XYZ file of C-alpha atoms in Angstrom:
652
model
C 44.445 -36.850 -56.206
C 45.177 -39.255 -53.301
C 44.471 -42.847 -53.857
C 41.980 -44.806 -51.764
C 44.861 -46.480 -49.936
C 46.409 -43.107 -48.994
C 43.061 -41.848 -47.813
C 42.551 -44.897 -45.636
C 46.036 -44.411 -44.185
C 45.277 -40.808 -43.340
C 42.068 -41.788 -41.628
C 43.899 -44.470 -39.683
C 46.457 -41.952 -38.455
C 43.685 -39.578 -37.401
C 41.942 -42.389 -35.546
C 45.160 -43.154 -33.664
C 45.587 -39.471 -32.883
C 41.967 -39.266 -31.777
C 42.413 -42.252 -29.471
C 45.466 -40.622 -27.931
C 43.655 -37.312 -27.384
C 40.751 -39.132 -25.741
C 43.091 -40.202 -22.947
C 44.031 -36.654 -22.016
C 42.241 -35.414 -18.852
C 41.664 -32.031 -20.447
C 39.235 -31.035 -23.168
C 40.835 -30.347 -26.521
C 39.640 -28.827 -29.809
C 41.159 -27.572 -33.068
C 39.260 -25.289 -35.464
C 40.571 -24.405 -38.926
C 40.739 -21.023 -40.591
C 37.032 -21.237 -41.516
C 36.190 -21.926 -37.853
C 35.168 -25.494 -38.566
C 35.991 -28.341 -36.178
C 39.134 -30.126 -37.241
C 40.017 -32.206 -34.134
C 38.751 -32.833 -30.598
C 38.771 -35.360 -27.832
C 36.204 -37.074 -25.690
C 37.181 -34.992 -22.639
C 35.820 -31.852 -24.359
C 32.306 -33.270 -24.746
C 32.264 -34.886 -21.296
C 33.580 -31.778 -19.530
C 31.134 -29.390 -21.242
C 28.246 -31.867 -21.491
C 28.067 -31.273 -25.285
C 25.823 -33.435 -27.459
C 27.750 -36.011 -29.482
C 26.213 -34.946 -32.755
C 28.608 -32.009 -32.641
C 31.556 -34.452 -32.630
C 32.082 -34.388 -36.389
C 34.878 -32.930 -38.510
C 33.801 -29.797 -40.295
C 31.205 -28.910 -37.613
C 31.053 -25.048 -37.466
C 32.074 -23.328 -34.270
C 28.861 -21.380 -34.593
C 26.862 -24.543 -33.756
C 28.890 -25.049 -30.563
C 28.164 -21.483 -29.459
C 24.478 -21.839 -30.243
C 24.111 -25.047 -28.183
C 25.907 -23.528 -25.184
C 24.022 -20.240 -25.398
C 20.741 -22.146 -25.719
C 21.404 -23.761 -22.369
C 21.789 -20.313 -20.786
C 25.448 -20.684 -19.965
C 26.254 -17.274 -21.456
C 23.621 -15.626 -19.352
C 20.339 -13.958 -20.362
C 19.948 -12.228 -23.711
C 19.334 -12.848 -27.397
C 20.976 -16.127 -28.425
C 21.887 -15.075 -31.974
C 23.407 -11.828 -30.768
C 25.543 -13.689 -28.227
C 26.636 -16.215 -30.860
C 27.541 -13.501 -33.397
C 29.587 -11.541 -30.840
C 31.636 -14.624 -29.942
C 32.226 -15.545 -33.598
C 33.591 -12.060 -34.258
C 36.088 -12.419 -31.440
C 37.079 -15.953 -32.567
C 37.739 -14.704 -36.134
C 40.513 -12.491 -34.790
C 42.558 -15.649 -34.018
C 44.150 -14.135 -30.900
C 45.553 -15.920 -27.900
C 43.035 -16.055 -25.115
C 42.686 -17.423 -21.595
C 39.751 -17.069 -19.254
C 37.714 -18.970 -16.731
C 34.047 -19.712 -17.187
C 31.809 -20.766 -14.334
C 29.029 -23.035 -15.481
C 25.563 -22.948 -13.867
C 26.372 -26.122 -11.906
C 29.358 -24.384 -10.263
C 31.940 -26.074 -12.424
C 34.900 -23.813 -13.245
C 36.495 -24.324 -16.681
C 39.808 -22.716 -17.643
C 39.741 -22.019 -21.389
C 43.118 -21.317 -23.040
C 43.544 -20.888 -26.810
C 46.380 -20.079 -29.237
C 46.332 -19.373 -33.014
C 47.785 -21.861 -35.575
C 50.335 -20.765 -38.211
C 48.074 -21.683 -41.180
C 45.003 -20.167 -39.578
C 42.535 -21.408 -36.981
C 43.392 -22.074 -33.354
C 43.839 -24.845 -30.821
C 42.063 -24.667 -27.454
C 42.390 -26.602 -24.187
C 39.691 -26.871 -21.532
C 40.733 -27.631 -17.944
C 38.386 -28.373 -15.066
C 39.848 -26.226 -12.239
C 36.819 -26.498 -9.970
C 38.706 -28.372 -7.229
C 41.688 -26.012 -7.372
C 39.456 -22.951 -7.153
C 37.485 -24.393 -4.254
C 40.717 -25.266 -2.488
C 42.008 -21.765 -3.157
C 38.765 -20.252 -1.883
C 38.973 -22.402 1.262
C 42.584 -21.350 1.740
C 41.707 -17.678 1.324
C 38.840 -18.088 3.786
C 41.205 -19.765 6.253
C 43.724 -16.965 5.847
C 40.931 -14.412 6.300
C 39.660 -16.113 9.445
C 43.148 -16.478 10.878
C 43.902 -12.858 10.071
C 40.686 -11.863 11.790
C 41.557 -14.055 14.787
C 45.067 -12.609 14.904
C 43.682 -9.094 14.754
C 41.208 -9.952 17.508
C 44.040 -11.454 19.559
C 46.057 -8.272 19.038
C 43.036 -6.215 20.085
C 42.653 -8.334 23.225
C 46.372 -8.006 23.942
C 46.144 -4.245 23.468
C 43.044 -4.102 25.703
C 44.794 -6.064 28.451
C 48.121 -4.223 28.272
C 46.400 -0.834 28.152
C 44.456 -1.561 31.329
C 47.014 -3.271 33.545
C 48.717 -0.942 36.060
C 52.088 -1.326 34.363
C 54.111 0.125 31.501
C 54.735 -2.532 28.820
C 56.804 -2.282 25.637
C 58.849 -4.353 23.182
C 62.185 -3.222 21.781
C 63.718 -4.584 18.609
C 67.398 -4.239 17.632
C 68.564 -0.686 17.565
C 67.009 -0.535 20.098
C 63.781 0.490 18.359
C 60.265 0.364 19.772
C 58.033 -2.236 18.115
C 55.199 -2.103 20.651
C 54.129 -0.030 23.638
C 50.936 0.018 25.644
C 49.109 3.284 26.206
C 50.616 3.881 29.664
C 54.193 3.388 28.432
C 53.699 5.638 25.424
C 52.048 8.333 27.555
C 54.889 8.155 30.090
C 57.237 9.402 27.357
C 54.772 11.802 25.747
C 53.733 9.569 22.818
C 50.777 7.513 21.638
C 50.926 3.736 21.037
C 51.128 4.537 17.300
C 53.600 7.424 17.319
C 56.171 5.574 19.430
C 56.461 2.651 16.982
C 59.667 2.769 14.936
C 61.353 5.354 17.150
C 64.681 4.624 18.779
C 65.001 4.318 22.539
C 67.367 7.287 22.564
C 64.828 9.438 20.733
C 62.020 8.436 23.096
C 63.935 8.604 26.405
C 65.702 11.848 25.552
C 69.340 12.918 25.856
C 69.250 13.303 29.646
C 67.715 9.933 30.556
C 68.996 7.647 27.768
C 72.656 7.523 28.942
C 71.403 6.035 32.231
C 69.245 3.451 30.429
C 71.642 2.495 27.608
C 73.820 0.076 29.649
C 70.713 -1.817 30.772
C 69.448 -2.103 27.164
C 72.859 -3.345 26.029
C 72.940 -6.014 28.730
C 69.395 -7.153 27.843
C 70.333 -7.539 24.159
C 73.304 -9.619 25.323
C 70.717 -12.081 26.634
C 70.506 -11.137 30.321
C 67.403 -10.251 32.345
C 67.908 -6.809 33.878
C 66.124 -4.880 36.645
C 66.852 -1.261 37.526
C 65.286 1.920 38.880
C 65.378 5.455 37.582
C 63.781 8.825 38.281
C 62.356 11.254 35.746
C 60.894 14.724 36.154
C 57.443 14.938 34.562
C 56.050 17.898 32.663
C 54.158 18.859 35.848
C 57.490 19.243 37.649
C 56.838 16.202 39.876
C 59.708 13.750 40.254
C 58.469 10.246 39.454
C 60.297 6.986 40.205
C 60.119 3.889 38.008
C 61.297 0.291 38.398
C 61.884 -1.530 35.084
C 62.633 -5.126 34.119
C 64.008 -6.125 30.702
C 63.400 -9.719 29.530
C 65.314 -10.849 26.402
C 63.290 -12.395 23.558
C 65.564 -15.290 22.587
C 65.361 -18.045 19.978
C 66.152 -21.685 20.668
C 69.613 -21.267 19.174
C 70.386 -18.392 21.565
C 69.892 -15.384 19.307
C 68.283 -12.293 20.917
C 65.518 -10.872 18.726
C 64.566 -8.077 21.105
C 63.502 -7.525 24.690
C 60.265 -7.050 26.591
C 60.020 -4.071 28.947
C 57.898 -4.123 32.114
C 57.927 -0.938 34.213
C 56.072 -0.047 37.426
C 55.544 3.405 38.914
C 57.034 3.203 42.415
C 56.654 6.888 43.306
C 54.090 6.141 46.038
C 56.265 3.303 47.326
C 59.261 5.639 47.544
C 57.124 8.179 49.382
C 55.942 5.472 51.814
C 59.504 4.281 52.386
C 60.588 7.848 53.114
C 57.667 8.272 55.523
C 58.560 4.986 57.252
C 62.208 6.043 57.571
C 61.048 9.355 59.013
C 58.796 7.550 61.488
C 61.666 5.274 62.522
C 63.890 8.281 63.089
C 61.134 9.891 65.151
C 60.852 6.721 67.247
C 64.584 6.771 67.908
C 64.361 10.408 68.967
C 61.434 9.545 71.231
C 63.362 6.814 72.985
C 66.336 9.116 73.428
C 64.388 12.139 74.630
C 62.033 10.308 76.981
C 64.594 9.566 79.670
C 66.254 12.939 79.188
C 62.970 14.793 79.684
C 62.126 12.745 82.779
C 65.386 13.673 84.524
C 65.167 17.277 83.392
C 61.598 17.617 84.678
C 62.699 16.301 88.058
C 65.355 19.008 88.160
C 62.794 21.625 87.182
C 60.478 20.360 89.929
C 63.210 21.008 92.473
C 63.885 24.469 91.042
C 60.192 25.381 90.924
C 59.380 24.033 94.382
C 62.279 25.774 96.093
C 61.580 29.017 94.258
C 57.959 28.928 95.400
C 59.166 28.370 98.947
C 61.405 31.405 98.651
C 58.497 33.435 97.295
C 56.592 32.672 100.476
C 59.535 34.061 102.401
C 59.508 37.106 100.121
C 56.254 38.159 101.735
C 58.223 38.908 104.893
C 58.896 42.676 105.420
C 62.610 42.043 105.874
C 63.037 40.720 102.294
C 61.131 43.155 100.021
C 63.323 42.714 96.907
C 63.471 38.908 96.888
C 60.357 38.461 94.711
C 61.929 40.582 91.979
C 64.698 38.002 91.623
C 62.523 34.930 92.064
C 59.951 35.694 89.337
C 62.510 35.317 86.490
C 63.587 31.983 87.967
C 59.990 30.743 88.003
C 59.423 32.031 84.476
C 62.548 30.244 83.240
C 61.452 27.022 84.952
C 58.023 27.273 83.336
C 59.655 27.823 79.930
C 61.885 24.790 80.546
C 58.857 22.693 81.546
C 56.996 23.780 78.437
C 60.015 22.874 76.315
C 60.247 19.362 77.757
C 56.476 18.854 77.390
C 56.718 19.760 73.722
C 59.776 17.555 73.313
C 57.899 14.613 74.859
C 54.808 15.281 72.773
C 56.964 15.283 69.663
C 58.840 12.167 70.705
C 55.754 10.157 71.718
C 53.456 11.500 69.033
C 51.005 12.467 71.775
C 48.152 14.816 71.157
C 48.162 17.828 73.459
C 45.085 19.693 74.572
C 43.150 20.233 71.386
C 40.393 22.791 70.912
C 38.523 24.140 67.949
C 40.540 27.270 67.128
C 39.856 30.153 64.737
C 43.034 30.116 62.641
C 42.826 33.740 61.539
C 43.164 34.882 65.169
C 46.007 32.452 65.787
C 47.898 33.679 62.731
C 47.365 37.325 63.688
C 48.614 36.605 67.205
C 51.745 34.953 65.837
C 52.303 37.978 63.577
C 52.144 40.309 66.574
C 54.564 38.158 68.557
C 57.009 38.058 65.667
C 56.861 41.801 65.079
C 58.470 42.320 68.459
C 60.961 39.475 68.052
C 62.329 39.794 64.532
C 64.844 42.398 63.355
C 63.484 45.538 61.784
C 65.140 44.533 58.517
C 62.612 41.667 58.215
C 59.197 42.849 56.990
C 56.248 40.739 58.168
C 53.168 40.392 55.959
C 50.019 38.529 56.990
C 47.442 37.518 54.376
C 44.186 35.889 55.482
C 42.015 34.766 52.563
C 39.388 32.962 54.661
C 38.825 34.247 58.193
C 36.182 31.595 58.975
C 38.569 28.621 58.859
C 38.865 26.657 62.094
C 40.826 23.566 63.071
C 40.869 21.226 66.048
C 44.458 21.714 67.187
C 46.701 22.383 70.141
C 46.981 26.133 69.634
C 50.233 26.418 71.594
C 51.854 23.730 69.463
C 50.815 25.285 66.158
C 51.922 28.735 67.341
C 55.243 27.201 68.332
C 55.553 25.591 64.889
C 54.921 28.910 63.124
C 57.389 30.764 65.355
C 59.950 28.022 64.707
C 59.509 28.420 60.953
C 59.686 32.204 61.268
C 62.999 32.029 63.132
C 64.361 29.694 60.437
C 63.299 32.282 57.862
C 64.999 35.031 59.889
C 68.257 33.063 59.899
C 67.977 32.636 56.108
C 67.698 36.427 55.675
C 70.694 37.866 57.577
C 70.553 41.049 55.478
C 66.796 41.390 55.797
C 63.881 40.456 53.574
C 60.171 39.655 53.675
C 58.388 37.034 55.748
C 54.819 36.221 54.696
C 52.221 34.315 56.717
C 49.259 33.311 54.515
C 46.028 31.503 55.384
C 43.685 30.097 52.729
C 41.348 27.142 52.196
C 42.093 24.041 50.128
C 39.416 21.544 49.078
C 41.293 18.354 48.209
C 39.628 15.761 45.992
C 40.542 12.083 46.171
C 43.416 12.321 43.667
C 44.945 15.464 45.173
C 44.679 14.066 48.695
C 46.184 10.707 47.689
C 49.226 12.419 46.137
C 49.827 14.174 49.479
C 49.114 11.115 51.635
C 46.017 12.740 53.164
C 42.265 12.162 53.239
C 40.023 14.122 50.913
C 38.198 17.103 52.375
C 38.587 20.697 53.548
C 42.011 21.875 54.715
C 43.443 25.130 55.959
C 46.614 25.952 54.083
C 49.138 27.995 56.065
C 52.118 29.237 54.048
C 55.293 30.562 55.618
C 57.301 32.195 52.823
C 60.619 34.018 52.947
C 62.945 35.710 50.462
C 66.051 34.192 52.003
C 68.947 32.082 50.789
C 66.845 28.956 50.169
C 68.074 25.354 50.220
C 69.866 23.131 47.759
C 68.447 19.698 46.877
C 70.621 17.846 49.414
C 69.541 20.109 52.286
C 65.907 19.978 51.191
C 65.941 16.182 51.203
C 67.210 16.065 54.815
C 65.209 19.024 56.140
C 62.942 16.891 58.358
C 65.704 14.606 59.651
C 66.200 14.899 63.440
C 69.412 16.683 64.460
C 70.221 17.691 60.888
C 71.181 21.368 60.730
C 73.155 23.673 58.467
C 73.693 26.195 61.234
C 77.004 26.715 62.976
C 77.789 24.461 65.931
C 75.956 25.607 69.042
C 73.409 27.751 67.180
C 70.935 25.075 66.122
C 69.699 21.762 67.553
C 68.375 20.206 64.335
C 65.012 19.571 66.013
C 63.149 22.618 64.678
C 61.680 21.241 61.461
C 61.237 17.676 62.824
C 59.234 19.213 65.685
C 57.064 21.129 63.226
C 56.639 17.901 61.235
C 55.417 16.079 64.360
C 53.012 18.893 65.305
C 51.380 18.942 61.875
C 51.254 15.127 61.662
C 49.382 14.957 64.975
C 46.630 17.163 63.560
C 46.120 14.687 60.710
C 47.577 17.169 58.249
C 50.624 17.341 56.035
C 53.626 19.568 55.404
C 56.016 20.098 52.518
C 58.782 22.494 51.556
C 59.520 24.214 48.251
C 62.907 25.832 48.045
C 65.705 26.635 45.639
C 69.138 27.999 46.292
C 69.035 31.830 46.426
C 65.291 31.822 45.648
C 63.704 31.684 49.093
C 61.695 29.001 50.851
C 57.992 28.237 51.055
C 56.720 25.906 53.809
C 53.145 24.700 53.292
C 51.157 23.335 56.245
C 47.794 21.659 55.560
C 45.546 21.278 58.617
C 42.146 19.495 58.544
C 39.680 22.381 58.772
C 36.066 23.111 59.643
C 33.880 26.186 59.452
C 31.532 27.665 62.063
C 31.518 29.079 65.530
C 34.554 28.285 67.635
C 34.146 26.064 70.656
C 36.647 27.278 73.216
C 37.771 25.481 76.337
C 36.612 26.398 79.798
C 40.019 27.401 81.034
C 38.849 27.952 84.591
C 40.939 26.450 87.394
C 39.730 24.635 90.481
C 40.304 26.594 93.675
C 43.101 25.487 96.012
C 41.836 23.074 98.732
C 41.768 24.195 102.328
C 43.456 21.301 104.133
C 43.264 20.762 107.861
C 46.193 18.455 108.475
C 44.912 15.488 106.436
C 47.681 12.884 106.114
C 49.111 12.297 102.618
C 51.644 9.602 101.653
C 54.228 10.891 99.145
C 56.225 8.253 97.193
C 59.199 9.291 95.016
C 62.632 7.675 94.645
C 64.268 11.087 94.032
C 64.984 12.475 97.514
C 65.300 16.125 96.439
C 62.106 15.962 94.388
C 60.255 14.367 97.305
C 61.404 17.155 99.645
C 60.173 19.867 97.279
C 56.763 18.232 96.784
C 56.486 17.638 100.563
C 56.999 21.359 101.144
C 54.294 22.182 98.577
C 51.857 19.783 100.241
C 52.623 21.211 103.653
C 52.034 24.698 102.275
C 48.554 23.520 101.269
C 47.851 22.407 104.821
C 48.508 18.679 104.536
C 50.508 16.454 106.854
C 52.975 14.382 104.830
C 54.614 10.962 105.127
C 57.506 10.510 102.659
C 58.681 7.155 101.278
C 61.384 6.577 98.680
C 60.520 2.907 98.211
C 57.180 1.456 96.946
C 57.457 -1.618 99.186
C 57.852 0.537 102.308
C 54.977 2.703 101.107
C 52.698 -0.348 100.851
C 53.603 -1.312 104.420
C 52.673 2.207 105.552
C 49.298 1.956 103.804
C 48.622 -1.361 105.548
C 49.638 -0.053 108.981
C 48.497 3.600 109.012
C 44.756 3.893 108.588
C 44.911 7.704 108.880
C 46.465 8.080 105.401
C 43.840 9.977 103.393
C 45.552 10.037 99.979
C 48.672 8.862 98.100
C 50.781 10.885 95.642
C 53.324 8.715 93.799
C 55.853 9.115 91.014
C 55.275 6.927 87.928
C 58.821 6.163 86.799
C 61.074 4.754 89.511
C 64.088 3.061 87.871
C 64.865 -0.425 89.050
C 61.704 -0.556 91.172
C 58.004 -1.189 90.834
C 56.401 1.359 88.530
C 53.931 3.932 89.822
C 51.083 2.398 87.820
C 51.700 -1.067 89.257
C 52.002 0.534 92.709
C 48.649 2.310 92.235
C 47.053 -0.940 91.096
C 48.291 -2.701 94.233
C 47.009 0.160 96.405
C 43.565 -0.216 94.853
C 43.551 -3.905 95.760
C 44.554 -3.096 99.386
C 42.314 -0.059 99.932
C 39.855 0.548 97.100
C 38.632 3.705 98.846
C 42.095 5.345 99.023
C 42.511 8.287 96.584
C 45.656 8.067 94.426
C 47.356 10.620 92.146
C 50.495 10.112 90.076
C 53.369 12.382 89.065
C 55.562 12.024 85.996
C 58.274 13.774 84.082
C 57.713 11.197 81.336
C 54.227 9.743 81.053
C 54.810 6.105 80.248
C 53.469 3.258 82.336
C 56.211 0.836 83.278
C 53.941 -2.112 84.056
C 50.481 -3.040 85.236
C 47.393 -1.642 83.615
C 47.162 1.544 81.555
C 46.560 4.875 83.293
C 43.110 5.159 81.725
C 42.051 1.866 83.306
C 43.391 2.800 86.756
C 41.700 6.217 86.451
C 44.415 8.143 88.261
C 44.985 11.858 87.623
C 48.547 12.602 86.535
C 50.567 15.700 87.384
C 53.205 16.447 84.781
C 56.452 17.624 86.357
C 57.302 20.367 87.037
C 54.050 21.674 88.466
C 53.012 24.700 90.488
C 51.430 24.628 93.922
C 48.127 25.674 92.329
C 48.293 22.693 89.938
C 49.086 20.394 92.878
C 46.197 21.888 94.847
C 43.807 21.301 91.980
C 44.824 17.638 91.696
C 44.601 16.978 95.436
C 41.224 18.677 95.570
C 40.051 16.477 92.696
C 41.018 13.154 94.261
C 39.811 14.082 97.749
C 36.464 15.196 96.354
C 35.900 11.545 95.365
C 36.947 10.184 98.752
C 33.913 8.281 100.104
C 35.100 8.701 103.741
């Protein structure tokens, strides 16, 4: 049995230990094997707000549970039942750790461990601040995650709606991001393209062309390039791409951004502009040529008509037989130069509302007598009511031109088809063809001939380009057809493959309804009684021919080869009743300026102009001067009609 001194010493040691435990910022308790309180500290009672009467050695754990349960900290229920359940778990003397949230929001971490001789030691830690900080941190992470997701959604919304293809490539190169347009371009979705290699996405045909650009971008260089790719629809699309390296501050390349733009329409516009520039060059070249040629034809026509008048004499009965072919050839030559000028200038000829079914049938009949018997002609008219406002002669010429091209492509014979049908183009279809939306007449000229390779097809509409042997083709056939169709406001394209025939599609703006035909009647020849006419032309031979035609109509004629002399004649000879002047007089005053000066001298003097190339060389436009124009070469009847027209407005 310990002595009183030993007992006092033990108590002193316990007091020292108790004082030390009181300075710990955690709660602390020790219960013995009988679940009675053996040791504790002040932090336990302060942290759990326990009454101090429990702070006594030997106090049963049961009393602690009962006080806490009585305050409702274990939740609703029978107090004794809750106490008994907790005592049963404590009697197991197992390690335990849990957090308990008190009604005031305080969070206590309770951690206990068994003692070797029975009982257990427990620590109580106030983790309220840590848990609140953790909750705030989790909330911040949640909000930032939500903001990041929203930012990604905004980025996706923007990139999916800009008119560009956008992607990001990581090392590999492997796709890490692609907007909807980029993914669709390669037949993927924005999800399915992620993680795929560029080679897998681009395909074995296209990737070898793109690989060097990717390699250069991953070397840290910005790269721009263009490429073409055939779509699933068969249409060839052109793309311009720019690769921007994604680099760190220390120079490492993490990946590259891809920005691509569809430049198919731009390529089409550039091709159309180049075609227009070529047409302008042809126009400048052919204008002067046609003018000189028409002057020659005027001489031929005028002299032939003079000979025809002699052919009426009984002594020369067979002369007319030889002169008619000459006149016919001159008329064909004049028609050729008119069409060449119309093509070169882009002029519109005489346009009427024409029933296309009749036009196509007429062309078929003409071709049946012109093409070899080995070429079968088929005409298919799906809509006989289609009409278009066109120059019928030009469109017929275009179809005959295409038919002769088809004939040359079928030297051993074949089938030529002329088809007419209607096409209603919506906005998208029309835009892809460079046309306006609406109703069109589609005329197809199809053959079963040798077809064209890609190189020939690309140059088909180029002026003077031909695959025919030297001397057998001018290279102006298809460009002429192109100009004819363009003047109607329509479009034309060619489908052809080597050894698979050719299909030329012409689209003409169409209408439906009754045809409005032109009058076509001609004014009767005037009956002149020696009225004096001043003829002005710097070409002596042309002037002589026209003088003879005027004399044949009953006019008296003064001829001048110089505009200045002609003006002096107008000032001095009051008997001059009318003036007929050429428009183009090289190195001199133009016919339009001459007519303008005449109007200022004698406003009442009728004036008519002649031209082998209708282009005013100065002064006001022809429309403003209001002068009729005779296109060289012209017949005596055409000259008579013009003279009758201007003299009918003579106020004298």
